[in-house]
Short mmCIF file of C-alpha atoms and ligand atoms in Angstrom, two decimals:
data_model
loop_
_atom_site.label_atom_id
_atom_site.label_comp_id
_atom_site.label_asym_id
_atom_site.label_seq_id
_atom_site.Cartn_x
_atom_site.Cartn_y
_atom_site.Cartn_z
CA MET A 1 -51.05 -56.58 3.06
CA SER A 2 -49.57 -60.06 3.15
CA LYS A 3 -50.45 -63.62 3.87
CA VAL A 4 -48.42 -65.77 6.27
CA LEU A 5 -48.53 -69.56 6.51
CA ILE A 6 -47.34 -70.87 9.89
CA ILE A 7 -46.50 -74.58 10.12
CA GLY A 8 -46.50 -76.15 13.61
CA ALA A 9 -48.97 -75.56 16.43
CA GLY A 10 -46.74 -76.25 19.45
CA GLY A 11 -45.39 -73.80 22.04
CA VAL A 12 -43.53 -71.68 19.48
CA GLY A 13 -46.33 -71.91 16.89
CA GLY A 14 -48.73 -70.44 19.45
CA VAL A 15 -46.48 -67.42 20.08
CA VAL A 16 -45.85 -66.88 16.36
CA THR A 17 -49.58 -66.94 15.64
CA HIS A 18 -50.38 -64.51 18.49
CA LYS A 19 -47.64 -62.12 17.41
CA CYS A 20 -48.66 -62.19 13.73
CA ALA A 21 -52.24 -61.57 14.81
CA GLN A 22 -51.09 -58.48 16.76
CA HIS A 23 -49.84 -56.94 13.49
CA PRO A 24 -52.73 -56.99 11.03
CA ALA A 25 -51.21 -54.23 8.89
CA VAL A 26 -48.34 -56.59 8.01
CA PHE A 27 -49.98 -60.02 8.32
CA SER A 28 -53.40 -59.36 6.88
CA GLU A 29 -54.23 -63.07 6.52
CA ILE A 30 -52.91 -65.90 8.67
CA MET A 31 -53.13 -69.64 8.23
CA LEU A 32 -51.87 -71.99 10.97
CA ALA A 33 -51.36 -75.58 9.82
CA SER A 34 -50.07 -78.56 11.78
CA ARG A 35 -50.27 -82.34 12.03
CA ASN A 36 -53.23 -82.04 14.37
CA GLU A 37 -55.69 -79.33 13.33
CA ALA A 38 -57.41 -79.36 16.73
CA LYS A 39 -54.24 -77.76 18.20
CA CYS A 40 -54.43 -75.03 15.54
CA LYS A 41 -58.06 -74.36 16.36
CA ALA A 42 -57.26 -74.15 20.09
CA ILE A 43 -54.69 -71.42 19.34
CA ALA A 44 -57.12 -69.68 16.94
CA ASP A 45 -59.70 -69.56 19.74
CA GLN A 46 -57.28 -67.53 21.91
CA LEU A 47 -57.09 -64.70 19.33
CA ASP A 48 -59.31 -61.70 18.86
CA ARG A 49 -59.20 -61.82 15.07
CA PRO A 50 -60.10 -64.76 12.79
CA ILE A 51 -57.41 -66.91 11.18
CA GLN A 52 -57.57 -69.99 8.99
CA THR A 53 -56.40 -73.40 10.18
CA ALA A 54 -55.50 -76.60 8.31
CA GLN A 55 -54.19 -80.11 8.80
CA VAL A 56 -50.92 -80.95 7.06
CA ASP A 57 -48.26 -83.61 7.35
CA ALA A 58 -45.11 -81.55 6.91
CA ASP A 59 -43.05 -84.67 6.16
CA ASP A 60 -45.01 -84.89 2.90
CA VAL A 61 -43.78 -82.44 0.22
CA GLU A 62 -46.80 -82.99 -2.06
CA ALA A 63 -49.23 -82.24 0.79
CA LEU A 64 -47.29 -79.06 1.63
CA VAL A 65 -47.24 -77.93 -2.00
CA ALA A 66 -51.02 -78.47 -2.26
CA LEU A 67 -51.60 -76.43 0.92
CA ILE A 68 -49.28 -73.62 -0.18
CA GLU A 69 -50.92 -73.49 -3.64
CA SER A 70 -54.37 -73.26 -2.13
CA PHE A 71 -53.51 -70.50 0.41
CA GLN A 72 -50.86 -68.64 -1.67
CA PRO A 73 -48.85 -67.19 1.24
CA ASP A 74 -46.24 -64.44 0.83
CA VAL A 75 -44.02 -65.99 3.50
CA LEU A 76 -43.91 -69.31 5.38
CA ILE A 77 -42.78 -69.56 9.02
CA HIS A 78 -41.74 -73.11 9.89
CA VAL A 79 -42.07 -73.82 13.62
CA ALA A 80 -42.90 -77.53 13.45
CA LEU A 81 -39.88 -79.76 14.19
CA PRO A 82 -36.36 -79.66 12.73
CA TYR A 83 -37.09 -83.04 11.07
CA GLN A 84 -39.34 -81.16 8.63
CA ASP A 85 -36.83 -78.50 7.52
CA LEU A 86 -35.94 -80.16 4.23
CA THR A 87 -39.46 -81.07 3.13
CA ILE A 88 -40.74 -77.56 3.89
CA MET A 89 -37.75 -75.92 2.16
CA GLU A 90 -38.43 -78.12 -0.88
CA ALA A 91 -42.14 -77.17 -0.91
CA CYS A 92 -41.28 -73.44 -0.63
CA LEU A 93 -38.81 -73.76 -3.48
CA ARG A 94 -41.36 -75.46 -5.72
CA THR A 95 -44.01 -72.84 -5.00
CA GLY A 96 -41.73 -69.75 -4.89
CA VAL A 97 -42.63 -68.84 -1.30
CA PRO A 98 -39.94 -67.31 1.01
CA TYR A 99 -39.05 -69.62 3.92
CA LEU A 100 -38.01 -68.93 7.53
CA ASP A 101 -37.24 -71.38 10.36
CA THR A 102 -35.80 -71.44 13.88
CA ALA A 103 -33.81 -74.70 14.08
CA ASN A 104 -31.43 -76.52 11.78
CA TYR A 105 -32.14 -79.86 10.21
CA GLU A 106 -32.04 -82.82 12.58
CA HIS A 107 -31.80 -86.39 11.37
CA PRO A 108 -34.81 -88.32 12.72
CA ASP A 109 -32.79 -91.50 13.35
CA GLU A 110 -29.55 -90.04 14.63
CA ALA A 111 -28.79 -87.52 17.40
CA LYS A 112 -27.17 -85.14 14.93
CA PHE A 113 -28.12 -81.71 13.70
CA GLU A 114 -26.34 -79.60 11.14
CA TYR A 115 -26.83 -77.05 8.36
CA LYS A 116 -25.24 -79.12 5.57
CA GLU A 117 -28.48 -80.32 3.98
CA GLN A 118 -30.10 -76.90 4.25
CA TRP A 119 -27.06 -75.10 2.82
CA ALA A 120 -27.24 -77.57 -0.08
CA PHE A 121 -30.39 -75.70 -1.20
CA GLN A 122 -28.25 -72.57 -1.84
CA ASP A 123 -27.98 -72.76 -5.64
CA ARG A 124 -31.58 -73.81 -6.15
CA TYR A 125 -32.90 -70.92 -4.02
CA LYS A 126 -30.54 -68.51 -5.81
CA ASP A 127 -31.60 -69.73 -9.26
CA ALA A 128 -35.25 -69.38 -8.28
CA SER A 129 -34.63 -65.87 -6.81
CA ASN A 130 -36.22 -67.13 -3.61
CA MET A 131 -35.03 -66.52 -0.05
CA ALA A 132 -34.64 -68.91 2.87
CA THR A 133 -33.78 -67.47 6.29
CA LEU A 134 -32.36 -70.10 8.63
CA GLY A 135 -32.35 -70.13 12.42
CA CYS A 136 -34.39 -67.03 13.29
CA GLY A 137 -35.44 -67.95 16.85
CA PHE A 138 -33.48 -66.83 19.93
CA ASP A 139 -30.55 -69.19 19.90
CA PRO A 140 -30.04 -69.63 17.03
CA GLY A 141 -31.46 -66.34 15.88
CA MET A 142 -31.25 -63.40 18.24
CA THR A 143 -27.80 -64.52 19.45
CA ASN A 144 -26.50 -64.60 15.83
CA ILE A 145 -27.98 -61.15 15.24
CA TYR A 146 -26.32 -59.83 18.44
CA CYS A 147 -23.01 -61.12 17.00
CA ALA A 148 -23.67 -59.46 13.63
CA TYR A 149 -24.66 -56.22 15.38
CA ALA A 150 -21.46 -56.30 17.47
CA GLN A 151 -19.38 -57.00 14.38
CA LYS A 152 -20.98 -54.15 12.44
CA ASN A 153 -21.30 -51.48 15.14
CA LEU A 154 -19.19 -52.21 18.23
CA PHE A 155 -15.94 -53.83 17.09
CA ASP A 156 -13.30 -53.72 14.39
CA GLU A 157 -12.49 -57.36 15.13
CA ILE A 158 -14.15 -59.91 17.41
CA HIS A 159 -11.81 -62.57 18.76
CA HIS A 160 -13.94 -64.49 21.27
CA ILE A 161 -17.67 -65.05 21.58
CA ASP A 162 -19.41 -66.79 24.48
CA ILE A 163 -23.14 -67.34 24.11
CA LEU A 164 -24.87 -67.49 27.51
CA ASP A 165 -28.38 -68.91 27.86
CA ALA A 166 -29.90 -68.70 31.35
CA ASN A 167 -33.35 -69.79 32.35
CA GLY A 168 -34.22 -68.70 35.89
CA GLY A 169 -37.78 -69.97 35.50
CA ASP A 170 -39.43 -72.38 37.94
CA HIS A 171 -42.49 -74.39 36.86
CA GLY A 172 -42.84 -76.25 40.16
CA TYR A 173 -42.48 -79.76 38.66
CA PRO A 174 -39.55 -81.94 39.83
CA PHE A 175 -38.53 -82.42 36.18
CA ALA A 176 -39.82 -81.11 32.85
CA THR A 177 -38.21 -79.74 29.70
CA ASN A 178 -38.97 -76.26 28.46
CA PHE A 179 -39.40 -77.11 24.81
CA ASN A 180 -39.79 -80.29 22.83
CA PRO A 181 -38.34 -82.81 25.35
CA GLU A 182 -36.89 -85.07 22.68
CA ILE A 183 -34.87 -82.26 21.13
CA ASN A 184 -33.95 -80.78 24.51
CA ILE A 185 -32.65 -84.07 25.91
CA ARG A 186 -30.83 -85.01 22.73
CA GLU A 187 -29.11 -81.62 22.83
CA ILE A 188 -27.77 -81.91 26.36
CA THR A 189 -26.80 -85.59 26.45
CA ALA A 190 -24.52 -85.00 23.46
CA LYS A 191 -20.79 -84.25 23.89
CA GLY A 192 -19.87 -80.61 24.47
CA ARG A 193 -18.17 -78.99 21.53
CA TYR A 194 -16.66 -75.58 20.88
CA TRP A 195 -14.66 -74.01 18.06
CA GLU A 196 -11.15 -72.65 18.50
CA LYS A 197 -8.62 -71.51 15.91
CA GLY A 198 -10.36 -73.29 13.05
CA GLU A 199 -10.97 -76.59 14.85
CA TRP A 200 -13.83 -78.19 16.76
CA LYS A 201 -12.85 -79.38 20.24
CA GLU A 202 -14.92 -81.91 22.17
CA THR A 203 -15.63 -82.28 25.89
CA PRO A 204 -17.61 -85.07 27.63
CA PRO A 205 -21.32 -84.17 28.14
CA LEU A 206 -21.73 -81.39 30.75
CA ALA A 207 -18.06 -81.66 31.79
CA GLU A 208 -17.24 -77.92 31.59
CA LYS A 209 -19.01 -76.01 34.32
CA ARG A 210 -18.70 -72.34 35.43
CA LYS A 211 -20.65 -69.84 37.51
CA PHE A 212 -21.99 -66.60 36.07
CA GLU A 213 -23.88 -63.69 37.62
CA PHE A 214 -26.87 -62.98 35.35
CA ASP A 215 -28.60 -59.61 35.45
CA GLY A 216 -32.20 -60.12 36.59
CA ILE A 217 -31.63 -63.73 37.68
CA GLY A 218 -28.55 -63.97 39.91
CA GLU A 219 -25.66 -66.41 40.00
CA LYS A 220 -26.18 -69.67 38.09
CA ASP A 221 -24.21 -72.76 37.12
CA ILE A 222 -23.58 -72.83 33.39
CA TYR A 223 -22.44 -75.79 31.28
CA LEU A 224 -20.63 -75.87 27.97
CA LEU A 225 -22.75 -77.44 25.22
CA TYR A 226 -22.63 -77.72 21.48
CA HIS A 227 -25.26 -75.47 19.96
CA GLU A 228 -26.14 -75.08 16.33
CA GLU A 229 -25.56 -71.36 15.82
CA MET A 230 -21.82 -71.87 16.27
CA GLU A 231 -21.67 -73.82 12.98
CA SER A 232 -22.52 -70.73 10.94
CA LEU A 233 -21.11 -68.04 13.26
CA CYS A 234 -17.57 -69.49 13.13
CA GLN A 235 -17.72 -68.98 9.37
CA ASN A 236 -19.47 -65.62 9.25
CA ILE A 237 -17.75 -63.60 12.02
CA LYS A 238 -14.44 -62.60 10.49
CA GLY A 239 -11.29 -62.85 12.63
CA LEU A 240 -13.00 -65.03 15.23
CA GLU A 241 -10.63 -67.20 17.26
CA ARG A 242 -13.03 -68.99 19.59
CA ILE A 243 -16.77 -69.46 20.09
CA ARG A 244 -18.43 -71.37 22.94
CA PHE A 245 -22.00 -71.87 24.13
CA TRP A 246 -23.13 -72.12 27.77
CA MET A 247 -26.51 -73.00 29.26
CA THR A 248 -27.79 -73.02 32.84
CA PHE A 249 -29.09 -76.21 34.44
CA SER A 250 -30.01 -76.66 38.09
CA ASP A 251 -28.54 -79.51 40.15
CA LYS A 252 -32.06 -80.98 40.35
CA TYR A 253 -32.36 -81.03 36.58
CA ILE A 254 -28.93 -82.63 36.08
CA THR A 255 -29.68 -85.31 38.71
CA HIS A 256 -32.96 -86.29 37.04
CA LEU A 257 -31.27 -86.36 33.70
CA LYS A 258 -28.39 -88.53 34.91
CA VAL A 259 -30.82 -91.06 36.39
CA LEU A 260 -32.88 -91.15 33.18
CA GLU A 261 -29.70 -91.61 31.18
CA ASN A 262 -28.35 -94.33 33.50
CA VAL A 263 -31.54 -96.37 33.18
CA GLY A 264 -31.59 -96.04 29.39
CA MET A 265 -34.54 -93.66 29.07
CA THR A 266 -32.74 -91.10 26.91
CA SER A 267 -31.89 -93.53 24.09
CA ILE A 268 -33.60 -93.02 20.74
CA GLU A 269 -33.02 -96.68 19.74
CA PRO A 270 -36.38 -98.51 19.73
CA ILE A 271 -36.68 -101.46 22.13
CA LYS A 272 -39.20 -104.29 22.12
CA VAL A 273 -41.89 -104.06 24.81
CA GLY A 274 -44.28 -106.99 24.37
CA ASP A 275 -45.23 -106.77 20.70
CA ALA A 276 -44.51 -103.06 20.42
CA GLU A 277 -41.28 -101.32 19.32
CA ILE A 278 -40.81 -98.21 21.45
CA SER A 279 -38.05 -95.61 21.53
CA PRO A 280 -37.40 -94.91 25.26
CA LEU A 281 -36.94 -91.20 24.54
CA GLU A 282 -40.27 -91.04 22.66
CA PHE A 283 -41.88 -92.78 25.62
CA LEU A 284 -40.27 -90.36 28.06
CA LYS A 285 -41.57 -87.45 25.98
CA ALA A 286 -45.08 -88.91 26.31
CA VAL A 287 -44.92 -89.13 30.12
CA LEU A 288 -43.29 -85.73 30.78
CA PRO A 289 -45.44 -82.60 31.05
CA ASP A 290 -46.24 -81.05 27.66
CA PRO A 291 -44.00 -77.94 27.40
CA ALA A 292 -47.10 -75.98 26.39
CA SER A 293 -48.62 -76.79 29.81
CA LEU A 294 -45.72 -75.13 31.69
CA GLY A 295 -46.71 -71.60 30.70
CA PRO A 296 -49.28 -70.83 33.40
CA ARG A 297 -47.04 -72.36 36.13
CA THR A 298 -43.68 -70.78 35.29
CA LYS A 299 -42.32 -67.87 37.29
CA GLY A 300 -38.98 -66.09 36.91
CA LYS A 301 -36.92 -64.76 34.02
CA THR A 302 -34.61 -65.75 31.18
CA ASN A 303 -31.42 -63.90 30.32
CA ILE A 304 -29.90 -64.89 26.96
CA GLY A 305 -27.11 -63.11 25.15
CA ILE A 306 -23.51 -63.01 24.04
CA ILE A 307 -20.21 -61.82 25.44
CA ALA A 308 -18.02 -60.54 22.62
CA ASP A 309 -14.36 -59.78 23.16
CA GLY A 310 -12.20 -58.02 20.59
CA ILE A 311 -10.71 -54.76 19.38
CA LYS A 312 -12.25 -51.33 18.75
CA ASP A 313 -10.15 -48.35 17.58
CA GLY A 314 -6.96 -50.15 18.56
CA LYS A 315 -8.14 -50.90 22.12
CA ARG A 316 -9.47 -54.12 23.67
CA ARG A 317 -13.21 -54.15 24.28
CA LYS A 318 -15.60 -56.65 25.87
CA VAL A 319 -19.39 -56.34 25.91
CA HIS A 320 -22.37 -58.38 27.09
CA ILE A 321 -25.45 -58.00 24.88
CA TYR A 322 -28.58 -59.62 26.27
CA ASN A 323 -32.33 -59.69 26.69
CA ILE A 324 -34.18 -60.38 29.92
CA CYS A 325 -37.61 -61.93 29.48
CA ASP A 326 -40.20 -62.57 32.20
CA HIS A 327 -42.12 -65.87 32.01
CA GLU A 328 -45.28 -64.53 33.67
CA GLN A 329 -45.41 -61.42 31.46
CA CYS A 330 -45.11 -63.63 28.37
CA TYR A 331 -47.94 -65.80 29.59
CA ALA A 332 -50.14 -62.77 30.25
CA GLU A 333 -49.50 -61.52 26.70
CA VAL A 334 -49.60 -64.67 24.52
CA GLN A 335 -50.42 -67.58 26.88
CA SER A 336 -46.95 -69.07 26.65
CA GLN A 337 -43.75 -69.17 28.72
CA ALA A 338 -40.60 -67.24 27.85
CA ILE A 339 -38.76 -70.06 26.02
CA SER A 340 -41.42 -70.24 23.32
CA TYR A 341 -41.84 -66.44 23.43
CA THR A 342 -38.15 -65.69 22.92
CA THR A 343 -38.15 -68.09 19.92
CA GLY A 344 -41.40 -66.95 18.32
CA VAL A 345 -40.87 -63.17 18.52
CA PRO A 346 -37.62 -63.13 16.45
CA ALA A 347 -39.25 -65.46 13.90
CA VAL A 348 -42.15 -63.05 13.39
CA THR A 349 -39.80 -60.04 13.29
CA GLY A 350 -37.64 -61.76 10.64
CA ALA A 351 -40.71 -62.64 8.56
CA MET A 352 -41.87 -59.00 8.78
CA LEU A 353 -38.53 -57.73 7.50
CA MET A 354 -38.67 -60.24 4.63
CA LEU A 355 -42.22 -59.19 3.70
CA GLU A 356 -41.23 -55.52 3.80
CA GLY A 357 -38.24 -56.21 1.53
CA ILE A 358 -35.80 -54.95 4.21
CA TRP A 359 -34.24 -58.39 4.52
CA LYS A 360 -33.93 -59.51 0.94
CA GLY A 361 -31.75 -61.66 -1.25
CA ALA A 362 -31.71 -64.77 -3.40
CA GLY A 363 -30.41 -67.86 -1.67
CA VAL A 364 -30.15 -69.45 1.76
CA PHE A 365 -29.07 -67.14 4.60
CA ASN A 366 -28.16 -67.63 8.23
CA VAL A 367 -29.48 -64.60 10.06
CA GLU A 368 -26.06 -63.09 10.83
CA GLN A 369 -25.58 -62.69 7.05
CA LEU A 370 -28.51 -60.24 6.94
CA ASP A 371 -28.41 -56.59 8.12
CA PRO A 372 -28.75 -56.65 11.95
CA ASP A 373 -29.64 -52.94 12.31
CA PRO A 374 -33.30 -52.94 11.18
CA PHE A 375 -33.87 -56.11 13.20
CA MET A 376 -32.30 -54.63 16.37
CA ALA A 377 -34.27 -51.42 15.84
CA ARG A 378 -37.56 -53.33 15.81
CA ILE A 379 -37.12 -56.28 18.17
CA GLY A 380 -37.53 -54.18 21.34
CA GLU A 381 -40.99 -52.97 20.42
CA MET A 382 -41.87 -56.53 19.30
CA GLY A 383 -41.25 -57.68 22.89
CA LEU A 384 -37.55 -58.45 23.31
CA PRO A 385 -35.68 -55.29 24.40
CA TRP A 386 -31.90 -55.61 24.62
CA GLN A 387 -28.99 -53.91 26.27
CA VAL A 388 -25.25 -53.62 25.79
CA VAL A 389 -23.16 -53.65 28.97
CA GLU A 390 -19.45 -52.78 28.79
CA LEU A 391 -17.27 -55.30 30.65
CA ASP A 392 -13.69 -54.97 31.88
CA PRO A 393 -11.63 -56.35 28.95
CA ASP A 394 -8.98 -57.63 31.40
CA HIS A 395 -11.42 -59.63 33.52
CA ASP A 396 -12.60 -63.07 32.35
CA PRO A 397 -16.06 -63.71 33.87
CA LEU A 398 -15.88 -67.34 32.69
CA ALA A 399 -12.44 -68.18 34.11
P1 NDP B 1 -43.53 -78.50 19.96
O1 NDP B 1 -43.18 -79.94 20.02
O2 NDP B 1 -44.26 -77.85 21.09
O3 NDP B 1 -44.36 -78.19 18.63
C1 NDP B 1 -44.06 -78.75 17.39
C2 NDP B 1 -45.32 -78.69 16.55
O4 NDP B 1 -45.02 -79.24 15.25
C3 NDP B 1 -46.46 -79.53 17.13
O5 NDP B 1 -47.67 -78.84 16.96
C4 NDP B 1 -46.41 -80.78 16.25
O6 NDP B 1 -47.62 -81.44 16.07
C5 NDP B 1 -46.00 -80.17 14.92
N1 NDP B 1 -45.48 -81.21 14.06
C6 NDP B 1 -44.60 -82.18 14.35
N2 NDP B 1 -44.40 -82.98 13.30
C7 NDP B 1 -45.20 -82.50 12.32
C8 NDP B 1 -45.43 -82.90 10.99
N3 NDP B 1 -44.85 -83.96 10.44
N4 NDP B 1 -46.32 -82.19 10.26
C9 NDP B 1 -46.96 -81.10 10.78
N5 NDP B 1 -46.75 -80.67 12.03
C10 NDP B 1 -45.89 -81.37 12.80
O7 NDP B 1 -42.15 -77.73 19.71
P2 NDP B 1 -41.83 -76.19 19.99
O8 NDP B 1 -42.99 -75.36 19.61
O9 NDP B 1 -41.24 -76.08 21.33
O10 NDP B 1 -40.65 -75.94 18.95
C11 NDP B 1 -40.93 -75.66 17.58
C12 NDP B 1 -39.62 -75.47 16.81
O11 NDP B 1 -38.90 -74.40 17.38
C13 NDP B 1 -38.68 -76.67 16.86
O12 NDP B 1 -38.07 -76.80 15.59
C14 NDP B 1 -37.64 -76.30 17.87
O13 NDP B 1 -36.41 -76.94 17.64
C15 NDP B 1 -37.55 -74.81 17.60
N6 NDP B 1 -37.00 -74.06 18.75
C16 NDP B 1 -36.04 -73.13 18.48
C17 NDP B 1 -35.50 -72.39 19.50
C18 NDP B 1 -34.55 -71.29 19.18
O14 NDP B 1 -34.28 -70.46 20.06
N7 NDP B 1 -34.01 -71.17 17.99
C19 NDP B 1 -35.88 -72.60 20.91
C20 NDP B 1 -36.99 -73.53 21.07
C21 NDP B 1 -37.50 -74.25 20.02
P3 NDP B 1 -48.29 -82.33 17.25
O15 NDP B 1 -48.96 -81.30 18.07
O16 NDP B 1 -49.23 -83.22 16.50
O17 NDP B 1 -47.18 -83.06 17.94
#
C-alpha cells in the first residue's frame, strides 16, 4: 500500500494518473499536483476512484518540499516539464522520496537538453540512500530498456543501434504537435546528431532522410535527429560503435515547420510587440491546438523501437524490438492519444517496480542501468506489448 505524488497535469500526467488509479493494490493513495489545479480536478473527474489534487509551482523547491511533507508520498512521478527536473530532484532529495521522470533537464533560455545537471545529483542521492530514475517514458525510457534487454538476453556484443520512432496517427488538423509544442519544435529544429566510435557527429536539421517499412503502419519517411537517450546509451551499452535516432514526419508537417521557421515563429528569443515582450515560440504554442485536445480526433498507430545489430554466439545478429500502439484504443482506455500513453505507461511501470523494491539502488540511474527483465515481463500487461523480429544481418534496412 503506497502513496504516489504525480506532478504535472498535461497529456502524460493524465495517462499516469489513470494508470495509477487502475492499480489500487500498488498505488493506494494518489495525489496529482500541477501549476493549475483545475486541470488536476478535470483528470480526477474522469476516474472511478477518488484522488487528491493540489496546486504547486514546481519551479519552487520550498513549495514542493511543503507539498511532499504534507502528503508523504512513497514515490514521486514527475511529468511536468523538463525545466522542472532539477527543482523536483532537489525537493525529493530533501524529503527522502524516490524520484522518477521521463525527460532530461532542459535549459529554459537555451535550446539545449542534457543529463549533466541531473547526473550531478549522483553523490547526494547515493549519500542519502535515495533513488532517482531518469528518462522512464517511451523514448527515452522503453527504447533504453529494449537496448538493455537486447544486451542482457539477445547479444554478446551490440555494435549498432538505430532507434526508430514512427507515428502513423492522423488528427485531421493541417498542423499540430503531438506533445508540448515548444519542446517538440525545439527538438526537431535543432541539428541532427549521432554518436559513432566515441564521437558525436552533426548533420544539418532534418538533412538525413530514409524510408522504412513499419509493421502496422506501412512505409514512412524517417529523419535523423538528436534524441536524449543516446547520451546515456552510448555510455551504458558496452562495445557500441554507433547509435542513431530516427523519427517520422510527413511532408505536410515538414512544410508547415519550414514556413514557421522561415518567418521566425520557432525562435525562443523574446521580441517586442507593442509594450509586450513575447517569445514567438511561446506565442505559437498558444495558437496551436493543445496536444491534450488531439486525443479524441487521432486515428492510426505508433510503432517505436530499436534495431540492434551485433554478435551472438560468434554469429552476426540483427533484431527489431518494437511496440505498436493504437491511438483510438488509448483514447478509449484513458482519454488520451498514443504519444502520451506510450510515455505514461512506462513511467507508472517504473514507479511500480521502485515501490516493490524490484528496481532499487542508491543514486541516479538511467533506466538501462536497471534490470530490464522484470520491466519487460510487466509492460505488456500494463498496455505496451512488444515483439522481437529477427532481421537479415546482411541487409541494411536504413541504407
Ligand atoms: P504538457 O505540456 O501537456 O503538460 C505539462 C504539465 O506540466 C502541464 O499540466 C503544466 O501546467 C505543468 N507544468 C508546467 N510548468 C509547471 C510548473 N512550474 N509547476 C507545476 N506544473 C507545471 O506536456 P506533456 O504531458 O506532453 O509532457 C510531460 C512531460 O513528458 C514533459 O517533460 C515531456 O518532455 C515528457 N515527454 C516524454 C516523452 C518520452 O517518451 N520520454 C514523450 C512525450 C513527453 P499547465 O497546464 O498550467 O501548463
